[in-house]
Amino acid sequence: MVTKTEETQLNRLENQVDNGGGGAWEYLCLVKKLKVRRPDKVLRHGLSILNDPKKRSALGPDVWTLYEQVSIAAMDCQCLDVAKDCIKVLQKQFPESKRVGRLEGILLEAKGLWAEAEKAYSSLLEDNPLDPVLHKRRVAIAKAQGNFPTAIEWLNKYLETFMADHDAWRELAEIYVSLQMYKQAAFCYEELILSQPTVPLYHLAYADVLYTLGGVENTLLAKKYYASTIDLTGGKNTKALFGICLCSSAIAQLTKGRNKEDKESPELQSLAAAALEKDYKQRAPAKLPLLTSALKSLKTS
């Protein structure tokens, strides 16, 4: 994740380069280091170096890294001829490179040649079955074609080996949610919470899935995870505050007619509603009447 200081530094350097103040190579290095996507800028400033023999030779061996960076940016911008030219240069310099082979596969993807790209990745995986990028590219191909069952199959296979890949678990969870396979999505978020218990995003997503599943048990658990989200964010997550109110209302409906001992105290909902009203007064006072009306419809008593 990019810090505020790093973002400020990046924007300052970007403005400097855009206005002809120099520092193109430093900017490109920072973009790569921070793993941010600025393909149009990378393509423009990268080519300004590669097309100048003096600047290109001054980079020494780093020029090959720049060719790779520019080729990926060119594919992002659909400048496929530029990408092809960069990859050709890399192929000539590194004829047996698996890394260049990955770029060739990505170029096939960019052209929409899915079968050829999948074949290229499968061939590379035979030589290096533990390359995580190749596995993820195959998943991307399946998703691009709308073939979600295959994407799920390959992600599950990938996670058998790379169990600590949080991004892969989250990707799998989001695919399950899109297919309304909520129980499977819940399992993925449980894995994420176990491995990264202080990330509020996972608590919130898990609560959403549980609330969607419904039933008293799931809704009670959803309420707890909305509460943990609020705790982890210092009470500043508006969606989680709404979640508390929705869960409290749903639980009241589901437990209607039961003994008072089985029912939940409305105290947490009242606190969440008060926090929402305070937040709306500060940030969106014009919408406060709408909020008040919505909260009134969710009264548990």
mmCIF file of C-alpha atoms in Angstrom:
data_model
loop_
_atom_site.group_PDB
_atom_site.id
_atom_site.type_symbol
_atom_site.label_atom_id
_atom_site.label_comp_id
_atom_site.label_asym_id
_atom_site.label_seq_id
_atom_site.Cartn_x
_atom_site.Cartn_y
_atom_site.Cartn_z
ATOM 1 C CA MET A 1 0.000 0.000 0.000
ATOM 2 C CA VAL A 2 1.306 3.438 -0.986
ATOM 3 C CA THR A 3 1.788 5.826 1.946
ATOM 4 C CA LYS A 4 0.738 9.457 1.815
ATOM 5 C CA THR A 5 4.398 10.549 1.767
ATOM 6 C CA GLU A 6 5.159 8.230 -1.162
ATOM 7 C CA GLU A 7 2.087 9.417 -3.066
ATOM 8 C CA THR A 8 3.124 13.057 -2.559
ATOM 9 C CA GLN A 9 6.636 12.263 -3.763
ATOM 10 C CA LEU A 10 5.283 10.426 -6.815
ATOM 11 C CA ASN A 11 2.899 13.246 -7.771
ATOM 12 C CA ARG A 12 5.618 15.867 -7.320
ATOM 13 C CA LEU A 13 8.034 13.937 -9.526
ATOM 14 C CA GLU A 14 5.299 13.274 -12.093
ATOM 15 C CA ASN A 15 4.492 16.992 -12.391
ATOM 16 C CA GLN A 16 8.181 17.754 -12.712
ATOM 17 C CA VAL A 17 8.669 15.252 -15.545
ATOM 18 C CA ASP A 18 5.443 16.245 -17.321
ATOM 19 C CA ASN A 19 6.559 19.877 -17.343
ATOM 20 C CA GLY A 20 9.974 19.086 -18.806
ATOM 21 C CA GLY A 21 11.901 19.395 -15.562
ATOM 22 C CA GLY A 22 13.798 16.122 -16.013
ATOM 23 C CA GLY A 23 13.915 13.101 -13.739
ATOM 24 C CA ALA A 24 12.100 10.671 -16.059
ATOM 25 C CA TRP A 25 14.206 7.670 -15.010
ATOM 26 C CA GLU A 26 13.779 8.458 -11.293
ATOM 27 C CA TYR A 27 10.010 8.709 -11.863
ATOM 28 C CA LEU A 28 9.861 5.367 -13.693
ATOM 29 C CA CYS A 29 11.883 3.696 -10.928
ATOM 30 C CA LEU A 30 9.516 5.064 -8.274
ATOM 31 C CA VAL A 31 6.439 3.874 -10.199
ATOM 32 C CA LYS A 32 7.961 0.385 -10.363
ATOM 33 C CA LYS A 33 9.011 0.412 -6.710
ATOM 34 C CA LEU A 34 5.559 1.482 -5.470
ATOM 35 C CA LYS A 35 3.796 -0.939 -7.886
ATOM 36 C CA VAL A 36 1.337 1.718 -9.044
ATOM 37 C CA ARG A 37 -0.279 1.693 -12.482
ATOM 38 C CA ARG A 38 0.439 4.791 -14.562
ATOM 39 C CA PRO A 39 0.673 3.129 -18.006
ATOM 40 C CA ASP A 40 0.206 6.269 -20.117
ATOM 41 C CA LYS A 41 2.939 8.125 -18.209
ATOM 42 C CA VAL A 42 5.292 5.108 -18.179
ATOM 43 C CA LEU A 43 4.810 4.619 -21.916
ATOM 44 C CA ARG A 44 5.410 8.278 -22.738
ATOM 45 C CA HIS A 45 8.435 8.861 -20.520
ATOM 46 C CA GLY A 46 9.855 5.383 -21.033
ATOM 47 C CA LEU A 47 9.872 5.781 -24.810
ATOM 48 C CA SER A 48 11.490 9.210 -24.450
ATOM 49 C CA ILE A 49 14.482 7.390 -22.921
ATOM 50 C CA LEU A 50 14.476 4.283 -25.156
ATOM 51 C CA ASN A 51 14.266 6.344 -28.356
ATOM 52 C CA ASP A 52 17.274 8.443 -27.339
ATOM 53 C CA PRO A 53 20.502 6.395 -27.860
ATOM 54 C CA LYS A 54 22.475 8.560 -25.419
ATOM 55 C CA LYS A 55 19.913 8.260 -22.593
ATOM 56 C CA ARG A 56 19.414 4.564 -23.324
ATOM 57 C CA SER A 57 23.115 3.702 -23.124
ATOM 58 C CA ALA A 58 23.484 5.723 -19.904
ATOM 59 C CA LEU A 59 21.191 3.231 -18.108
ATOM 60 C CA GLY A 60 23.577 0.324 -18.561
ATOM 61 C CA PRO A 61 21.960 -3.065 -17.675
ATOM 62 C CA ASP A 62 18.903 -1.275 -16.254
ATOM 63 C CA VAL A 63 17.767 -0.635 -19.823
ATOM 64 C CA TRP A 64 16.371 -4.186 -20.005
ATOM 65 C CA THR A 65 14.183 -3.533 -16.965
ATOM 66 C CA LEU A 66 12.894 -0.418 -18.719
ATOM 67 C CA TYR A 67 12.085 -2.379 -21.886
ATOM 68 C CA GLU A 68 10.021 -4.752 -19.765
ATOM 69 C CA GLN A 69 8.263 -1.906 -17.931
ATOM 70 C CA VAL A 70 7.446 -0.091 -21.181
ATOM 71 C CA SER A 71 6.179 -3.262 -22.863
ATOM 72 C CA ILE A 72 3.678 -3.877 -20.031
ATOM 73 C CA ALA A 73 2.567 -0.213 -20.091
ATOM 74 C CA ALA A 74 2.148 -0.404 -23.878
ATOM 75 C CA MET A 75 -0.117 -3.444 -23.534
ATOM 76 C CA ASP A 76 -2.166 -1.623 -20.888
ATOM 77 C CA CYS A 77 -2.586 1.251 -23.375
ATOM 78 C CA GLN A 78 -3.313 -1.160 -26.280
ATOM 79 C CA CYS A 79 -0.190 0.022 -28.121
ATOM 80 C CA LEU A 80 0.538 -3.553 -29.104
ATOM 81 C CA ASP A 81 3.080 -2.738 -31.819
ATOM 82 C CA VAL A 82 5.226 -0.886 -29.267
ATOM 83 C CA ALA A 83 4.911 -3.816 -26.841
ATOM 84 C CA LYS A 84 5.867 -6.268 -29.590
ATOM 85 C CA ASP A 85 8.980 -4.235 -30.485
ATOM 86 C CA CYS A 86 10.102 -4.081 -26.830
ATOM 87 C CA ILE A 87 9.601 -7.825 -26.366
ATOM 88 C CA LYS A 88 11.577 -8.535 -29.566
ATOM 89 C CA VAL A 89 14.538 -6.591 -28.164
ATOM 90 C CA LEU A 90 14.323 -8.609 -24.928
ATOM 91 C CA GLN A 91 14.019 -11.900 -26.845
ATOM 92 C CA LYS A 92 17.198 -11.101 -28.747
ATOM 93 C CA GLN A 93 19.069 -10.278 -25.540
ATOM 94 C CA PHE A 94 17.607 -13.144 -23.443
ATOM 95 C CA PRO A 95 16.580 -15.904 -25.904
ATOM 96 C CA GLU A 96 15.898 -18.579 -23.246
ATOM 97 C CA SER A 97 14.345 -16.314 -20.581
ATOM 98 C CA LYS A 98 11.155 -17.538 -18.906
ATOM 99 C CA ARG A 99 10.478 -13.948 -17.836
ATOM 100 C CA VAL A 100 10.419 -12.843 -21.474
ATOM 101 C CA GLY A 101 8.235 -15.880 -22.198
ATOM 102 C CA ARG A 102 5.683 -14.521 -19.711
ATOM 103 C CA LEU A 103 5.661 -11.211 -21.578
ATOM 104 C CA GLU A 104 4.967 -13.071 -24.830
ATOM 105 C CA GLY A 105 1.997 -14.758 -23.157
ATOM 106 C CA ILE A 106 0.657 -11.446 -21.859
ATOM 107 C CA LEU A 107 0.943 -10.000 -25.388
ATOM 108 C CA LEU A 108 -1.146 -12.904 -26.699
ATOM 109 C CA GLU A 109 -3.724 -12.100 -24.005
ATOM 110 C CA ALA A 110 -3.749 -8.444 -25.037
ATOM 111 C CA LYS A 111 -4.504 -9.562 -28.598
ATOM 112 C CA GLY A 112 -7.377 -11.731 -27.348
ATOM 113 C CA LEU A 113 -5.648 -14.962 -28.385
ATOM 114 C CA TRP A 114 -6.707 -16.822 -25.255
ATOM 115 C CA ALA A 115 -5.990 -20.381 -26.376
ATOM 116 C CA GLU A 116 -2.480 -19.500 -27.575
ATOM 117 C CA ALA A 117 -1.759 -17.595 -24.350
ATOM 118 C CA GLU A 118 -2.976 -20.481 -22.175
ATOM 119 C CA LYS A 119 -0.847 -22.894 -24.191
ATOM 120 C CA ALA A 120 2.205 -20.651 -23.711
ATOM 121 C CA TYR A 121 1.682 -20.467 -19.940
ATOM 122 C CA SER A 122 1.107 -24.227 -19.645
ATOM 123 C CA SER A 123 4.364 -24.847 -21.493
ATOM 124 C CA LEU A 124 6.243 -22.468 -19.175
ATOM 125 C CA LEU A 125 4.670 -24.126 -16.121
ATOM 126 C CA GLU A 126 6.056 -27.513 -17.186
ATOM 127 C CA ASP A 127 9.553 -26.076 -16.691
ATOM 128 C CA ASN A 128 8.692 -23.999 -13.632
ATOM 129 C CA PRO A 129 5.547 -25.305 -11.860
ATOM 130 C CA LEU A 130 6.120 -23.001 -8.864
ATOM 131 C CA ASP A 131 5.922 -19.703 -10.789
ATOM 132 C CA PRO A 132 2.979 -17.859 -9.142
ATOM 133 C CA VAL A 133 2.680 -15.301 -11.953
ATOM 134 C CA LEU A 134 2.032 -18.003 -14.562
ATOM 135 C CA HIS A 135 -0.712 -19.575 -12.417
ATOM 136 C CA LYS A 136 -2.358 -16.180 -11.947
ATOM 137 C CA ARG A 137 -2.187 -15.396 -15.668
ATOM 138 C CA ARG A 138 -4.119 -18.591 -16.394
ATOM 139 C CA VAL A 139 -6.772 -17.520 -13.891
ATOM 140 C CA ALA A 140 -6.923 -14.104 -15.590
ATOM 141 C CA ILE A 141 -7.501 -15.785 -18.982
ATOM 142 C CA ALA A 142 -10.385 -17.845 -17.587
ATOM 143 C CA LYS A 143 -11.969 -14.756 -15.999
ATOM 144 C CA ALA A 144 -11.560 -12.704 -19.190
ATOM 145 C CA GLN A 145 -13.554 -15.341 -21.074
ATOM 146 C CA GLY A 146 -16.214 -15.526 -18.357
ATOM 147 C CA ASN A 147 -15.184 -19.085 -17.568
ATOM 148 C CA PHE A 148 -15.558 -18.788 -13.797
ATOM 149 C CA PRO A 149 -15.676 -22.541 -12.988
ATOM 150 C CA THR A 150 -12.218 -22.923 -14.546
ATOM 151 C CA ALA A 151 -10.971 -19.790 -12.754
ATOM 152 C CA ILE A 152 -12.169 -21.292 -9.443
ATOM 153 C CA GLU A 153 -10.535 -24.634 -10.239
ATOM 154 C CA TRP A 154 -7.167 -23.038 -11.039
ATOM 155 C CA LEU A 155 -7.283 -20.684 -8.047
ATOM 156 C CA ASN A 156 -8.010 -23.580 -5.690
ATOM 157 C CA LYS A 157 -5.152 -25.546 -7.248
ATOM 158 C CA TYR A 158 -2.859 -22.526 -6.867
ATOM 159 C CA LEU A 159 -3.841 -22.085 -3.195
ATOM 160 C CA GLU A 160 -2.939 -25.698 -2.449
ATOM 161 C CA THR A 161 0.676 -24.625 -2.983
ATOM 162 C CA PHE A 162 0.586 -20.903 -2.162
ATOM 163 C CA MET A 163 -1.712 -20.976 0.878
ATOM 164 C CA ALA A 164 -0.393 -17.668 2.273
ATOM 165 C CA ASP A 165 -1.327 -15.622 -0.813
ATOM 166 C CA HIS A 166 -3.921 -13.218 0.613
ATOM 167 C CA ASP A 167 -4.702 -11.652 -2.766
ATOM 168 C CA ALA A 168 -5.566 -15.061 -4.214
ATOM 169 C CA TRP A 169 -7.920 -15.877 -1.327
ATOM 170 C CA ARG A 170 -9.638 -12.523 -1.776
ATOM 171 C CA GLU A 171 -9.893 -13.024 -5.549
ATOM 172 C CA LEU A 172 -11.467 -16.448 -5.003
ATOM 173 C CA ALA A 173 -13.903 -15.014 -2.440
ATOM 174 C CA GLU A 174 -15.010 -12.283 -4.848
ATOM 175 C CA ILE A 175 -15.596 -14.807 -7.637
ATOM 176 C CA TYR A 176 -17.708 -16.938 -5.275
ATOM 177 C CA VAL A 177 -19.743 -13.863 -4.259
ATOM 178 C CA SER A 178 -20.334 -12.953 -7.925
ATOM 179 C CA LEU A 179 -21.700 -16.490 -8.451
ATOM 180 C CA GLN A 180 -23.802 -16.308 -5.236
ATOM 181 C CA MET A 181 -21.769 -19.145 -3.709
ATOM 182 C CA TYR A 182 -21.804 -17.470 -0.310
ATOM 183 C CA LYS A 183 -20.797 -20.418 1.872
ATOM 184 C CA GLN A 184 -17.629 -20.912 -0.167
ATOM 185 C CA ALA A 185 -16.943 -17.152 -0.049
ATOM 186 C CA ALA A 186 -17.368 -17.215 3.742
ATOM 187 C CA PHE A 187 -14.696 -19.920 3.999
ATOM 188 C CA CYS A 188 -12.256 -17.754 2.004
ATOM 189 C CA TYR A 189 -12.837 -14.731 4.253
ATOM 190 C CA GLU A 190 -12.375 -16.934 7.336
ATOM 191 C CA GLU A 191 -8.954 -17.913 5.988
ATOM 192 C CA LEU A 192 -8.098 -14.243 5.420
ATOM 193 C CA ILE A 193 -9.197 -13.204 8.910
ATOM 194 C CA LEU A 194 -7.177 -16.041 10.467
ATOM 195 C CA SER A 195 -4.030 -14.933 8.644
ATOM 196 C CA GLN A 196 -4.593 -11.159 8.871
ATOM 197 C CA PRO A 197 -6.934 -10.512 11.807
ATOM 198 C CA THR A 198 -6.346 -6.737 11.927
ATOM 199 C CA VAL A 199 -7.469 -5.953 8.357
ATOM 200 C CA PRO A 200 -10.957 -4.392 8.675
ATOM 201 C CA LEU A 201 -11.776 -4.993 4.997
ATOM 202 C CA TYR A 202 -11.885 -8.767 5.556
ATOM 203 C CA HIS A 203 -14.109 -8.454 8.644
ATOM 204 C CA LEU A 204 -16.503 -6.230 6.702
ATOM 205 C CA ALA A 205 -16.646 -8.523 3.656
ATOM 206 C CA TYR A 206 -17.190 -11.575 5.877
ATOM 207 C CA ALA A 207 -20.016 -9.775 7.705
ATOM 208 C CA ASP A 208 -21.659 -8.903 4.359
ATOM 209 C CA VAL A 209 -21.546 -12.554 3.279
ATOM 210 C CA LEU A 210 -22.980 -13.784 6.588
ATOM 211 C CA TYR A 211 -25.781 -11.200 6.469
ATOM 212 C CA THR A 212 -26.590 -12.284 2.903
ATOM 213 C CA LEU A 213 -26.733 -15.946 3.957
ATOM 214 C CA GLY A 214 -29.346 -14.996 6.566
ATOM 215 C CA GLY A 215 -30.773 -16.934 9.479
ATOM 216 C CA VAL A 216 -30.433 -16.094 13.158
ATOM 217 C CA GLU A 217 -26.997 -17.671 13.667
ATOM 218 C CA ASN A 218 -25.428 -16.080 10.581
ATOM 219 C CA THR A 219 -26.974 -12.678 11.296
ATOM 220 C CA LEU A 220 -25.753 -12.701 14.902
ATOM 221 C CA LEU A 221 -22.257 -13.543 13.666
ATOM 222 C CA ALA A 222 -22.500 -10.863 10.955
ATOM 223 C CA LYS A 223 -23.341 -8.298 13.642
ATOM 224 C CA LYS A 224 -20.229 -9.288 15.600
ATOM 225 C CA TYR A 225 -18.016 -8.848 12.550
ATOM 226 C CA TYR A 226 -19.583 -5.491 11.696
ATOM 227 C CA ALA A 227 -18.786 -4.521 15.293
ATOM 228 C CA SER A 228 -15.181 -5.714 14.932
ATOM 229 C CA THR A 229 -14.886 -3.648 11.744
ATOM 230 C CA ILE A 230 -16.027 -0.565 13.650
ATOM 231 C CA ASP A 231 -13.521 -1.356 16.388
ATOM 232 C CA LEU A 232 -10.639 -1.784 13.903
ATOM 233 C CA THR A 233 -11.466 1.476 12.086
ATOM 234 C CA GLY A 234 -11.961 3.602 15.185
ATOM 235 C CA GLY A 235 -15.711 3.861 14.611
ATOM 236 C CA LYS A 236 -15.290 5.432 11.158
ATOM 237 C CA ASN A 237 -16.726 2.776 8.854
ATOM 238 C CA THR A 238 -20.157 3.956 7.720
ATOM 239 C CA LYS A 239 -21.044 0.671 6.004
ATOM 240 C CA ALA A 240 -20.339 -1.301 9.187
ATOM 241 C CA LEU A 241 -22.517 1.096 11.221
ATOM 242 C CA PHE A 242 -25.372 0.509 8.779
ATOM 243 C CA GLY A 243 -24.653 -3.222 9.022
ATOM 244 C CA ILE A 244 -25.173 -3.145 12.800
ATOM 245 C CA CYS A 245 -28.565 -1.480 12.339
ATOM 246 C CA LEU A 246 -29.628 -3.902 9.588
ATOM 247 C CA CYS A 247 -28.549 -6.952 11.597
ATOM 248 C CA SER A 248 -30.313 -5.741 14.740
ATOM 249 C CA SER A 249 -33.526 -5.221 12.768
ATOM 250 C CA ALA A 250 -33.237 -8.626 11.069
ATOM 251 C CA ILE A 251 -32.563 -10.401 14.379
ATOM 252 C CA ALA A 252 -35.611 -8.725 15.945
ATOM 253 C CA GLN A 253 -37.772 -10.003 13.078
ATOM 254 C CA LEU A 254 -36.284 -13.504 13.170
ATOM 255 C CA THR A 255 -36.704 -13.857 16.959
ATOM 256 C CA LYS A 256 -40.176 -12.344 17.135
ATOM 257 C CA GLY A 257 -42.408 -14.284 19.519
ATOM 258 C CA ARG A 258 -39.499 -15.778 21.480
ATOM 259 C CA ASN A 259 -38.708 -15.212 25.150
ATOM 260 C CA LYS A 260 -37.119 -11.913 26.114
ATOM 261 C CA GLU A 261 -33.989 -13.800 27.184
ATOM 262 C CA ASP A 262 -33.474 -14.941 23.576
ATOM 263 C CA LYS A 263 -33.684 -11.428 22.213
ATOM 264 C CA GLU A 264 -30.752 -9.039 21.804
ATOM 265 C CA SER A 265 -30.408 -5.722 23.571
ATOM 266 C CA PRO A 266 -31.038 -2.759 21.224
ATOM 267 C CA GLU A 267 -28.189 -0.812 22.839
ATOM 268 C CA LEU A 268 -25.624 -1.489 20.086
ATOM 269 C CA GLN A 269 -28.076 -0.453 17.376
ATOM 270 C CA SER A 270 -28.786 2.790 19.227
ATOM 271 C CA LEU A 271 -25.070 3.560 19.458
ATOM 272 C CA ALA A 272 -24.574 2.791 15.749
ATOM 273 C CA ALA A 273 -27.565 4.958 14.791
ATOM 274 C CA ALA A 274 -26.245 7.849 16.910
ATOM 275 C CA ALA A 275 -22.820 7.528 15.263
ATOM 276 C CA LEU A 276 -24.417 7.564 11.802
ATOM 277 C CA GLU A 277 -26.474 10.664 12.601
ATOM 278 C CA LYS A 278 -23.392 12.466 13.897
ATOM 279 C CA ASP A 279 -21.436 11.509 10.770
ATOM 280 C CA TYR A 280 -24.205 12.667 8.422
ATOM 281 C CA LYS A 281 -24.589 15.970 10.274
ATOM 282 C CA GLN A 282 -20.916 16.682 9.635
ATOM 283 C CA ARG A 283 -20.480 15.335 6.112
ATOM 284 C CA ALA A 284 -23.920 15.247 4.418
ATOM 285 C CA PRO A 285 -26.455 17.346 6.382
ATOM 286 C CA ALA A 286 -28.817 17.542 3.395
ATOM 287 C CA LYS A 287 -29.283 13.761 3.537
ATOM 288 C CA LEU A 288 -29.911 13.613 7.282
ATOM 289 C CA PRO A 289 -33.739 13.424 6.907
ATOM 290 C CA LEU A 290 -33.327 10.387 4.611
ATOM 291 C CA LEU A 291 -31.074 8.719 7.171
ATOM 292 C CA THR A 292 -33.482 9.446 10.025
ATOM 293 C CA SER A 293 -36.360 7.951 8.042
ATOM 294 C CA ALA A 294 -34.336 4.847 7.177
ATOM 295 C CA LEU A 295 -33.230 4.294 10.768
ATOM 296 C CA LYS A 296 -36.781 4.735 12.032
ATOM 297 C CA SER A 297 -37.914 1.899 9.732
ATOM 298 C CA LEU A 298 -35.275 -0.358 11.320
ATOM 299 C CA LYS A 299 -36.461 0.048 14.918
ATOM 300 C CA THR A 300 -36.264 -3.260 16.724
ATOM 301 C CA SER A 301 -38.948 -2.546 19.273
#
